Each structure stands twice: as structure tokens, then as C-alpha cells.
């Protein structure tokens, strides 16, 4: 099966609500199609947002998938976790590309465990990520996104800043 996802609210599910091995999951961005996951067993979809998004809205979702490289028995990856979203601000924002007067900010906390599976055993690696995304009603992608992790001492460490450009 091949799925082509277009838009920020696209989702994948089979007849029983779960994905299955052998799927090809593609995402279309502008005129480019990128393959995201192949041969993954999706047992709990990762729902990014619950629409509509309005100030003070919040939701909690879970996700789980298992990926194995076809034809080998050496390596596998299980990724599972919980996504917490809260629309915690609204107003205006100025980016290098444009001024926006109608944005909402969505703060997402992702608690996940990436488990590496080998013949020797399983090695769980817990991760806590935070994403801040500013959305405008006139844009499909966030106009600004700041990603980071929580350090062992509890502070937010920025790892990536992305803003809407003229693509």
C-alpha cells in the first residue's frame, strides 16, 4: 500500500485502525515527494493535532511504531510515546519573511522512548522534546517553529529554528 499525505491534518490507518507492514508513506511538500517510512508496523498512529485549534485548547495522544530493515535480523527500532499539545498564546509575530497578525502558538511536549532492538536485547532511550509552533490562518505550514529538548537539569535547549520563507 502507498499513501500520499497532503496537508497538515493527513493521517494513515487501515481497516482496523492500525497501519501494517509493507506500507509506503509519502509526504508531499511543494513539488517534492519524500518517503517517510517503509516497512513499518504502525500500531498507534501519531496524531499531530486535534482540529480545530483555538486558544486554550489542549489534547493528549499516543503513538507507537516498529521498524525493521527487511532481510536482516540484526536491528529494529520501536518508537513509542505521548504527545501533549496546548494552544497557549495568540497574537502577532514578525519573521524575516513577513509580519503575521493572526497567529496562535501551539506548545507540544513529546515524551517518547526509542528502543533499539538487537539479538542481544532491547536498549530503551528516553527522550523529551518540546516544539513551539506559530500558525497563521493563511499558511499551511507553521510560520515559525522552535524545537528543542529538555536537559537533565530541566532547562529547554534549542536545537532548531525554522521559519516560513518564500518557497
Short mmCIF file of N, CA and C in Angstrom, two decimals:
data_model
loop_
_atom_site.label_atom_id
_atom_site.label_comp_id
_atom_site.label_asym_id
_atom_site.label_seq_id
_atom_site.Cartn_x
_atom_site.Cartn_y
_atom_site.Cartn_z
N UNK A 1 0.84 -1.19 0.00
CA UNK A 1 0.00 0.00 0.00
C UNK A 1 0.88 1.24 0.00
N UNK A 2 0.46 2.26 -0.70
CA UNK A 2 1.17 3.53 -0.71
C UNK A 2 0.20 4.63 -0.37
N UNK A 3 0.59 5.48 0.58
CA UNK A 3 -0.23 6.60 0.99
C UNK A 3 0.50 7.88 0.61
N UNK A 4 -0.22 8.83 0.06
CA UNK A 4 0.34 10.14 -0.22
C UNK A 4 -0.37 11.12 0.70
N UNK A 5 0.40 11.71 1.63
CA UNK A 5 -0.15 12.64 2.59
C UNK A 5 0.00 14.05 2.07
N UNK A 6 -1.08 14.79 2.06
CA UNK A 6 -1.03 16.19 1.66
C UNK A 6 -1.75 16.99 2.73
N UNK A 7 -1.11 18.02 3.25
CA UNK A 7 -1.74 18.87 4.26
C UNK A 7 -1.35 18.46 5.65
N UNK A 8 -1.47 19.38 6.61
CA UNK A 8 -1.01 19.12 7.97
C UNK A 8 -1.90 18.17 8.76
N UNK A 9 -3.13 17.87 8.28
CA UNK A 9 -4.01 17.01 9.06
C UNK A 9 -4.19 15.63 8.44
N UNK A 10 -3.31 15.25 7.53
CA UNK A 10 -3.40 13.94 6.91
C UNK A 10 -3.03 12.86 7.91
N UNK A 11 -3.69 11.71 7.81
CA UNK A 11 -3.43 10.60 8.73
C UNK A 11 -3.49 9.29 7.96
N UNK A 12 -2.96 8.25 8.58
CA UNK A 12 -2.94 6.92 7.95
C UNK A 12 -3.59 5.94 8.89
N UNK A 13 -4.46 5.09 8.35
CA UNK A 13 -4.96 3.97 9.14
C UNK A 13 -5.49 2.91 8.20
N UNK A 14 -5.45 1.68 8.67
CA UNK A 14 -6.00 0.57 7.92
C UNK A 14 -7.42 0.30 8.38
N UNK A 15 -8.03 -0.78 7.91
CA UNK A 15 -9.41 -1.08 8.26
C UNK A 15 -9.60 -1.30 9.76
N UNK A 16 -8.56 -1.75 10.45
CA UNK A 16 -8.67 -2.00 11.90
C UNK A 16 -8.16 -0.82 12.71
N UNK A 17 -7.84 0.31 12.06
CA UNK A 17 -7.36 1.49 12.77
C UNK A 17 -5.85 1.51 12.94
N UNK A 18 -5.15 0.49 12.46
CA UNK A 18 -3.69 0.43 12.61
C UNK A 18 -3.05 0.33 11.22
N UNK A 19 -1.83 0.77 11.12
CA UNK A 19 -1.09 0.60 9.89
C UNK A 19 -0.57 -0.82 9.81
N UNK A 20 0.04 -1.18 8.69
CA UNK A 20 0.56 -2.53 8.56
C UNK A 20 1.92 -2.50 7.89
N UNK A 21 2.66 -3.58 8.06
CA UNK A 21 3.99 -3.67 7.46
C UNK A 21 3.87 -3.63 5.95
N UNK A 22 4.89 -3.12 5.29
CA UNK A 22 4.91 -3.05 3.85
C UNK A 22 4.27 -1.80 3.30
N UNK A 23 3.83 -0.90 4.15
CA UNK A 23 3.25 0.34 3.67
C UNK A 23 4.36 1.27 3.21
N UNK A 24 4.03 2.09 2.27
CA UNK A 24 4.92 3.16 1.85
C UNK A 24 4.20 4.44 2.21
N UNK A 25 4.81 5.27 3.02
CA UNK A 25 4.18 6.50 3.46
C UNK A 25 4.95 7.66 2.86
N UNK A 26 4.26 8.46 2.04
CA UNK A 26 4.89 9.56 1.35
C UNK A 26 4.28 10.87 1.82
N UNK A 27 5.07 11.92 1.81
CA UNK A 27 4.58 13.25 2.18
C UNK A 27 4.92 14.19 1.04
N UNK A 28 3.94 14.96 0.61
CA UNK A 28 4.16 15.89 -0.49
C UNK A 28 4.39 17.28 0.08
N UNK A 29 5.51 17.87 -0.28
CA UNK A 29 5.85 19.24 0.13
C UNK A 29 6.24 19.99 -1.12
N UNK A 30 5.47 21.01 -1.43
CA UNK A 30 5.64 21.75 -2.69
C UNK A 30 5.54 20.75 -3.84
N UNK A 31 6.54 20.65 -4.69
CA UNK A 31 6.51 19.72 -5.81
C UNK A 31 7.37 18.49 -5.56
N UNK A 32 7.80 18.30 -4.32
CA UNK A 32 8.69 17.19 -3.99
C UNK A 32 7.94 16.16 -3.16
N UNK A 33 8.13 14.88 -3.45
CA UNK A 33 7.53 13.81 -2.67
C UNK A 33 8.64 13.08 -1.93
N UNK A 34 8.49 12.96 -0.61
CA UNK A 34 9.51 12.36 0.24
C UNK A 34 8.93 11.11 0.89
N UNK A 35 9.69 10.01 0.87
CA UNK A 35 9.26 8.79 1.53
C UNK A 35 9.66 8.87 3.00
N UNK A 36 8.68 8.74 3.90
CA UNK A 36 8.95 8.88 5.32
C UNK A 36 9.23 7.53 5.99
N UNK A 37 8.37 6.57 5.80
CA UNK A 37 8.50 5.29 6.48
C UNK A 37 8.16 4.18 5.50
N UNK A 38 8.96 3.14 5.51
CA UNK A 38 8.67 1.99 4.67
C UNK A 38 8.86 0.75 5.54
N UNK A 39 7.98 -0.21 5.38
CA UNK A 39 8.04 -1.45 6.13
C UNK A 39 7.98 -1.23 7.64
N UNK A 40 7.13 -0.31 8.06
CA UNK A 40 6.92 -0.05 9.48
C UNK A 40 5.57 -0.60 9.89
N UNK A 41 5.52 -1.13 11.09
CA UNK A 41 4.26 -1.60 11.66
C UNK A 41 3.75 -0.50 12.59
N UNK A 42 2.67 0.14 12.21
CA UNK A 42 2.12 1.23 13.00
C UNK A 42 0.97 0.67 13.82
N UNK A 43 1.16 0.59 15.13
CA UNK A 43 0.10 0.05 15.98
C UNK A 43 -0.66 1.16 16.71
N UNK A 44 -0.14 2.38 16.70
CA UNK A 44 -0.82 3.52 17.30
C UNK A 44 -0.38 4.76 16.54
N UNK A 45 -1.26 5.31 15.72
CA UNK A 45 -0.93 6.46 14.88
C UNK A 45 -0.50 7.65 15.73
N UNK A 46 0.37 8.46 15.16
CA UNK A 46 0.80 9.71 15.80
C UNK A 46 -0.07 10.84 15.26
N UNK A 47 -1.09 11.22 16.02
CA UNK A 47 -1.95 12.33 15.62
C UNK A 47 -1.28 13.62 16.08
N UNK A 48 -0.92 14.45 15.12
CA UNK A 48 -0.18 15.66 15.46
C UNK A 48 -1.05 16.71 16.13
N UNK A 49 -2.28 16.89 15.63
CA UNK A 49 -3.17 17.92 16.16
C UNK A 49 -4.60 17.42 16.15
N UNK A 50 -5.40 17.95 17.04
CA UNK A 50 -6.85 17.72 17.04
C UNK A 50 -7.48 19.04 16.60
N UNK A 51 -8.11 19.04 15.44
CA UNK A 51 -8.68 20.27 14.88
C UNK A 51 -10.11 20.47 15.33
N UNK A 52 -10.61 21.69 15.39
CA UNK A 52 -9.92 22.95 15.14
C UNK A 52 -9.00 23.31 16.31
N UNK A 53 -8.04 24.17 16.04
CA UNK A 53 -7.12 24.65 17.07
C UNK A 53 -7.54 26.07 17.46
N UNK A 54 -7.82 26.26 18.71
CA UNK A 54 -8.20 27.58 19.23
C UNK A 54 -7.48 27.81 20.55
N UNK A 55 -7.36 29.08 20.94
CA UNK A 55 -6.67 29.45 22.17
C UNK A 55 -7.24 28.67 23.36
N UNK A 56 -6.37 28.15 24.20
CA UNK A 56 -6.66 27.36 25.39
C UNK A 56 -7.06 25.91 25.11
N UNK A 57 -7.09 25.48 23.84
CA UNK A 57 -7.34 24.07 23.54
C UNK A 57 -6.14 23.24 23.95
N UNK A 58 -6.39 22.00 24.33
CA UNK A 58 -5.30 21.08 24.63
C UNK A 58 -5.76 19.67 24.29
N UNK A 59 -4.81 18.80 24.01
CA UNK A 59 -5.12 17.39 23.75
C UNK A 59 -3.90 16.54 24.07
N UNK A 60 -4.15 15.26 24.25
CA UNK A 60 -3.10 14.29 24.53
C UNK A 60 -3.33 13.09 23.62
N UNK A 61 -2.29 12.67 22.90
CA UNK A 61 -2.38 11.49 22.05
C UNK A 61 -1.14 10.62 22.27
N UNK A 62 -1.24 9.37 21.87
CA UNK A 62 -0.10 8.45 21.98
C UNK A 62 0.27 7.94 20.59
N UNK A 63 1.45 7.36 20.49
CA UNK A 63 1.90 6.80 19.22
C UNK A 63 2.83 5.63 19.49
N UNK A 64 2.90 4.73 18.50
CA UNK A 64 3.82 3.59 18.57
C UNK A 64 3.99 3.01 17.18
N UNK A 65 5.26 2.80 16.79
CA UNK A 65 5.53 2.06 15.57
C UNK A 65 6.80 1.25 15.73
N UNK A 66 6.88 0.21 14.94
CA UNK A 66 8.04 -0.68 14.95
C UNK A 66 8.58 -0.75 13.53
N UNK A 67 9.90 -0.58 13.42
CA UNK A 67 10.56 -0.59 12.12
C UNK A 67 11.67 -1.62 12.15
N UNK A 68 11.72 -2.45 11.11
CA UNK A 68 12.81 -3.41 10.95
C UNK A 68 13.30 -3.32 9.52
N UNK A 69 14.59 -3.42 9.34
CA UNK A 69 15.16 -3.39 7.99
C UNK A 69 14.88 -4.75 7.35
N UNK A 70 14.20 -4.77 6.21
CA UNK A 70 13.86 -6.04 5.56
C UNK A 70 15.10 -6.87 5.23
N UNK A 71 14.98 -8.17 5.43
CA UNK A 71 16.04 -9.09 5.04
C UNK A 71 17.15 -9.27 6.05
N UNK A 72 17.02 -8.71 7.23
CA UNK A 72 18.06 -8.88 8.26
C UNK A 72 17.40 -9.05 9.62
N UNK A 73 18.12 -9.64 10.54
CA UNK A 73 17.60 -9.88 11.88
C UNK A 73 18.45 -9.20 12.95
N UNK A 74 19.21 -8.16 12.57
CA UNK A 74 20.18 -7.56 13.47
C UNK A 74 19.66 -6.33 14.19
N UNK A 75 18.81 -5.58 13.55
CA UNK A 75 18.46 -4.27 14.08
C UNK A 75 16.97 -3.99 13.90
N UNK A 76 16.38 -3.42 14.92
CA UNK A 76 14.99 -2.96 14.84
C UNK A 76 14.85 -1.73 15.72
N UNK A 77 13.80 -0.98 15.50
CA UNK A 77 13.55 0.22 16.28
C UNK A 77 12.07 0.27 16.64
N UNK A 78 11.79 0.51 17.91
CA UNK A 78 10.43 0.74 18.36
C UNK A 78 10.40 2.16 18.90
N UNK A 79 9.46 2.94 18.40
CA UNK A 79 9.31 4.31 18.88
C UNK A 79 7.90 4.44 19.44
N UNK A 80 7.81 4.84 20.70
CA UNK A 80 6.51 4.97 21.35
C UNK A 80 6.54 6.16 22.29
N UNK A 81 5.38 6.78 22.44
CA UNK A 81 5.35 7.92 23.34
C UNK A 81 4.00 8.60 23.42
N UNK A 82 4.03 9.77 24.04
CA UNK A 82 2.84 10.58 24.24
C UNK A 82 3.12 12.00 23.77
N UNK A 83 2.15 12.57 23.08
CA UNK A 83 2.24 13.94 22.57
C UNK A 83 1.20 14.78 23.31
N UNK A 84 1.67 15.86 23.95
CA UNK A 84 0.80 16.80 24.66
C UNK A 84 0.82 18.12 23.90
N UNK A 85 -0.34 18.58 23.47
CA UNK A 85 -0.46 19.87 22.77
C UNK A 85 -1.29 20.84 23.60
N UNK A 86 -0.88 22.09 23.61
CA UNK A 86 -1.69 23.15 24.21
C UNK A 86 -1.52 24.41 23.36
N UNK A 87 -2.65 25.02 23.01
CA UNK A 87 -2.62 26.31 22.32
C UNK A 87 -2.53 27.36 23.42
N UNK A 88 -1.31 27.86 23.65
CA UNK A 88 -1.07 28.67 24.85
C UNK A 88 -0.91 30.16 24.60
N UNK A 89 -1.00 30.59 23.33
CA UNK A 89 -0.86 32.03 23.06
C UNK A 89 -1.47 32.35 21.70
N UNK A 90 -1.77 33.63 21.51
CA UNK A 90 -2.24 34.12 20.22
C UNK A 90 -1.81 35.57 20.07
N UNK A 91 -1.79 36.05 18.82
CA UNK A 91 -1.41 37.44 18.60
C UNK A 91 -0.67 37.63 17.30
N UNK A 92 0.40 38.42 17.35
CA UNK A 92 1.17 38.79 16.17
C UNK A 92 2.61 38.30 16.31
N UNK A 93 3.24 38.10 15.14
CA UNK A 93 4.65 37.72 15.13
C UNK A 93 5.30 38.30 13.88
N UNK A 94 6.55 38.69 14.02
CA UNK A 94 7.31 39.22 12.89
C UNK A 94 8.46 38.26 12.60
N UNK A 95 8.52 37.76 11.37
CA UNK A 95 9.60 36.87 10.95
C UNK A 95 10.40 37.56 9.85
N UNK A 96 11.57 37.03 9.48
CA UNK A 96 12.32 37.63 8.38
C UNK A 96 11.52 37.63 7.07
N UNK A 97 10.55 36.73 6.95
CA UNK A 97 9.77 36.64 5.72
C UNK A 97 8.61 37.62 5.69
N UNK A 98 7.88 37.76 6.82
CA UNK A 98 6.64 38.51 6.79
C UNK A 98 6.15 38.79 8.21
N UNK A 99 5.29 39.80 8.36
CA UNK A 99 4.59 40.06 9.61
C UNK A 99 3.25 39.34 9.57
N UNK A 100 2.90 38.68 10.68
CA UNK A 100 1.63 37.96 10.79
C UNK A 100 0.86 38.52 11.98
N UNK A 101 -0.40 38.85 11.76
CA UNK A 101 -1.22 39.43 12.82
C UNK A 101 -2.27 38.49 13.36
N UNK A 102 -2.27 37.24 12.91
CA UNK A 102 -3.35 36.31 13.26
C UNK A 102 -2.81 34.94 13.69
N UNK A 103 -1.77 34.90 14.49
CA UNK A 103 -1.15 33.61 14.81
C UNK A 103 -1.63 33.05 16.14
N UNK A 104 -1.57 31.72 16.23
CA UNK A 104 -1.71 31.03 17.50
C UNK A 104 -0.41 30.26 17.72
N UNK A 105 -0.05 30.07 18.99
CA UNK A 105 1.15 29.29 19.29
C UNK A 105 0.72 27.97 19.92
N UNK A 106 1.24 26.88 19.37
CA UNK A 106 0.99 25.55 19.90
C UNK A 106 2.28 25.04 20.53
N UNK A 107 2.22 24.76 21.82
CA UNK A 107 3.35 24.15 22.52
C UNK A 107 3.09 22.65 22.57
N UNK A 108 4.06 21.88 22.09
CA UNK A 108 3.95 20.43 22.08
C UNK A 108 5.08 19.83 22.90
N UNK A 109 4.72 18.98 23.84
CA UNK A 109 5.70 18.21 24.61
C UNK A 109 5.58 16.77 24.15
N UNK A 110 6.70 16.21 23.73
CA UNK A 110 6.72 14.83 23.25
C UNK A 110 7.59 14.01 24.20
N UNK A 111 6.94 13.13 24.95
CA UNK A 111 7.65 12.17 25.80
C UNK A 111 7.71 10.87 25.03
N UNK A 112 8.89 10.44 24.66
CA UNK A 112 8.98 9.21 23.88
C UNK A 112 10.15 8.35 24.33
N UNK A 113 10.05 7.09 23.97
CA UNK A 113 11.13 6.15 24.20
C UNK A 113 11.45 5.50 22.87
N UNK A 114 12.68 5.67 22.42
CA UNK A 114 13.17 4.98 21.24
C UNK A 114 13.90 3.74 21.73
N UNK A 115 13.42 2.57 21.33
CA UNK A 115 14.02 1.32 21.79
C UNK A 115 14.72 0.64 20.62
N UNK A 116 16.02 0.45 20.76
CA UNK A 116 16.80 -0.25 19.75
C UNK A 116 16.77 -1.74 20.11
N UNK A 117 16.32 -2.55 19.15
CA UNK A 117 16.17 -3.98 19.37
C UNK A 117 17.25 -4.72 18.59
N UNK A 118 18.05 -5.52 19.29
CA UNK A 118 19.09 -6.34 18.67
C UNK A 118 18.95 -7.77 19.20
N UNK A 119 19.68 -8.73 18.62
CA UNK A 119 19.63 -10.09 19.15
C UNK A 119 20.10 -10.17 20.61
N UNK A 120 20.88 -9.21 21.05
CA UNK A 120 21.39 -9.20 22.42
C UNK A 120 20.32 -8.72 23.41
N UNK A 121 19.41 -7.89 22.96
CA UNK A 121 18.36 -7.38 23.83
C UNK A 121 17.81 -6.04 23.34
N UNK A 122 17.08 -5.40 24.23
CA UNK A 122 16.47 -4.11 23.92
C UNK A 122 17.15 -3.01 24.71
N UNK A 123 17.39 -1.87 24.05
CA UNK A 123 18.04 -0.73 24.69
C UNK A 123 17.11 0.48 24.58
N UNK A 124 16.34 0.80 25.63
CA UNK A 124 15.44 1.95 25.57
C UNK A 124 16.20 3.27 25.78
N UNK A 125 15.85 4.27 24.98
CA UNK A 125 16.46 5.60 25.08
C UNK A 125 15.33 6.61 25.25
N UNK A 126 15.09 7.07 26.49
CA UNK A 126 14.01 8.05 26.69
C UNK A 126 14.43 9.42 26.17
N UNK A 127 13.45 10.14 25.58
CA UNK A 127 13.69 11.49 25.08
C UNK A 127 12.49 12.36 25.41
N UNK A 128 12.76 13.61 25.70
CA UNK A 128 11.70 14.58 25.92
C UNK A 128 11.99 15.78 25.02
N UNK A 129 11.07 16.03 24.09
CA UNK A 129 11.23 17.12 23.14
C UNK A 129 10.13 18.15 23.35
N UNK A 130 10.43 19.39 23.03
CA UNK A 130 9.42 20.44 23.05
C UNK A 130 9.47 21.15 21.70
N UNK A 131 8.29 21.39 21.15
CA UNK A 131 8.16 22.13 19.90
C UNK A 131 7.22 23.32 20.16
N UNK A 132 7.65 24.49 19.75
CA UNK A 132 6.78 25.67 19.74
C UNK A 132 6.51 25.99 18.28
N UNK A 133 5.22 26.05 17.90
CA UNK A 133 4.86 26.33 16.52
C UNK A 133 3.86 27.48 16.48
N UNK A 134 4.14 28.45 15.62
CA UNK A 134 3.23 29.58 15.41
C UNK A 134 2.53 29.35 14.08
N UNK A 135 1.20 29.28 14.12
CA UNK A 135 0.39 29.04 12.93
C UNK A 135 -0.40 30.29 12.56
N UNK A 136 -0.45 30.57 11.26
CA UNK A 136 -1.30 31.63 10.72
C UNK A 136 -2.42 30.97 9.93
N UNK A 137 -3.58 31.58 9.93
CA UNK A 137 -4.70 31.03 9.16
C UNK A 137 -4.43 31.05 7.67
N UNK A 138 -3.48 31.86 7.23
CA UNK A 138 -3.22 32.00 5.80
C UNK A 138 -2.06 31.14 5.30
N UNK A 139 -1.49 30.31 6.15
CA UNK A 139 -0.36 29.46 5.77
C UNK A 139 -0.65 28.00 6.13
N UNK A 140 -0.12 27.08 5.34
CA UNK A 140 -0.32 25.66 5.61
C UNK A 140 0.69 25.16 6.65
N UNK A 141 1.92 25.62 6.56
CA UNK A 141 2.98 25.21 7.48
C UNK A 141 3.13 26.26 8.57
N UNK A 142 3.73 25.90 9.70
CA UNK A 142 3.97 26.92 10.74
C UNK A 142 4.82 28.06 10.18
N UNK A 143 4.51 29.29 10.59
CA UNK A 143 5.31 30.43 10.13
C UNK A 143 6.61 30.53 10.92
N UNK A 144 6.63 29.96 12.12
CA UNK A 144 7.84 29.86 12.92
C UNK A 144 7.73 28.60 13.76
N UNK A 145 8.84 27.88 13.88
CA UNK A 145 8.88 26.68 14.71
C UNK A 145 10.22 26.64 15.43
N UNK A 146 10.17 26.42 16.73
CA UNK A 146 11.38 26.29 17.55
C UNK A 146 11.32 24.93 18.23
N UNK A 147 12.31 24.08 17.95
CA UNK A 147 12.38 22.74 18.52
C UNK A 147 13.52 22.67 19.52
N UNK A 148 13.36 21.82 20.51
CA UNK A 148 14.43 21.63 21.47
C UNK A 148 14.17 20.43 22.35
N UNK A 149 15.07 20.23 23.28
CA UNK A 149 14.97 19.13 24.22
C UNK A 149 15.04 19.67 25.65
N UNK A 150 14.64 18.84 26.57
CA UNK A 150 14.76 19.16 27.98
C UNK A 150 16.03 18.50 28.49
N UNK A 151 16.92 19.29 29.06
CA UNK A 151 18.18 18.76 29.59
C UNK A 151 17.92 18.01 30.89
N UNK A 152 18.87 17.22 31.34
CA UNK A 152 18.70 16.52 32.63
C UNK A 152 18.42 17.47 33.80
N UNK A 153 18.85 18.73 33.70
CA UNK A 153 18.58 19.70 34.76
C UNK A 153 17.25 20.41 34.58
N UNK A 154 16.50 20.06 33.49
CA UNK A 154 15.17 20.60 33.31
C UNK A 154 15.05 21.86 32.48
N UNK A 155 16.15 22.32 31.87
CA UNK A 155 16.05 23.54 31.06
C UNK A 155 15.80 23.18 29.59
N UNK A 156 15.23 24.14 28.86
CA UNK A 156 14.93 23.97 27.44
C UNK A 156 16.16 24.35 26.62
N UNK A 157 16.63 23.41 25.80
CA UNK A 157 17.79 23.65 24.95
C UNK A 157 17.34 23.63 23.49
N UNK A 158 17.45 24.77 22.82
CA UNK A 158 17.02 24.91 21.43
C UNK A 158 17.95 24.11 20.53
N UNK A 159 17.35 23.31 19.64
CA UNK A 159 18.14 22.55 18.67
C UNK A 159 17.87 22.98 17.23
N UNK A 160 16.72 23.64 16.99
CA UNK A 160 16.39 24.01 15.62
C UNK A 160 15.38 25.16 15.62
N UNK A 161 15.59 26.10 14.71
CA UNK A 161 14.64 27.20 14.48
C UNK A 161 14.33 27.22 12.99
N UNK A 162 13.04 27.16 12.66
CA UNK A 162 12.60 27.12 11.26
C UNK A 162 11.55 28.21 11.10
N UNK A 163 11.64 28.98 10.02
CA UNK A 163 10.59 29.96 9.76
C UNK A 163 10.15 29.87 8.31
N UNK A 164 8.93 30.28 8.08
CA UNK A 164 8.35 30.29 6.73
C UNK A 164 9.16 31.23 5.87
N UNK A 165 9.55 30.73 4.69
CA UNK A 165 10.32 31.52 3.75
C UNK A 165 9.56 31.57 2.44
N UNK A 166 10.16 32.08 1.42
CA UNK A 166 9.47 32.27 0.14
C UNK A 166 9.54 31.04 -0.75
N UNK A 167 9.35 29.85 -0.19
CA UNK A 167 9.40 28.63 -1.02
C UNK A 167 8.08 28.37 -1.69
#
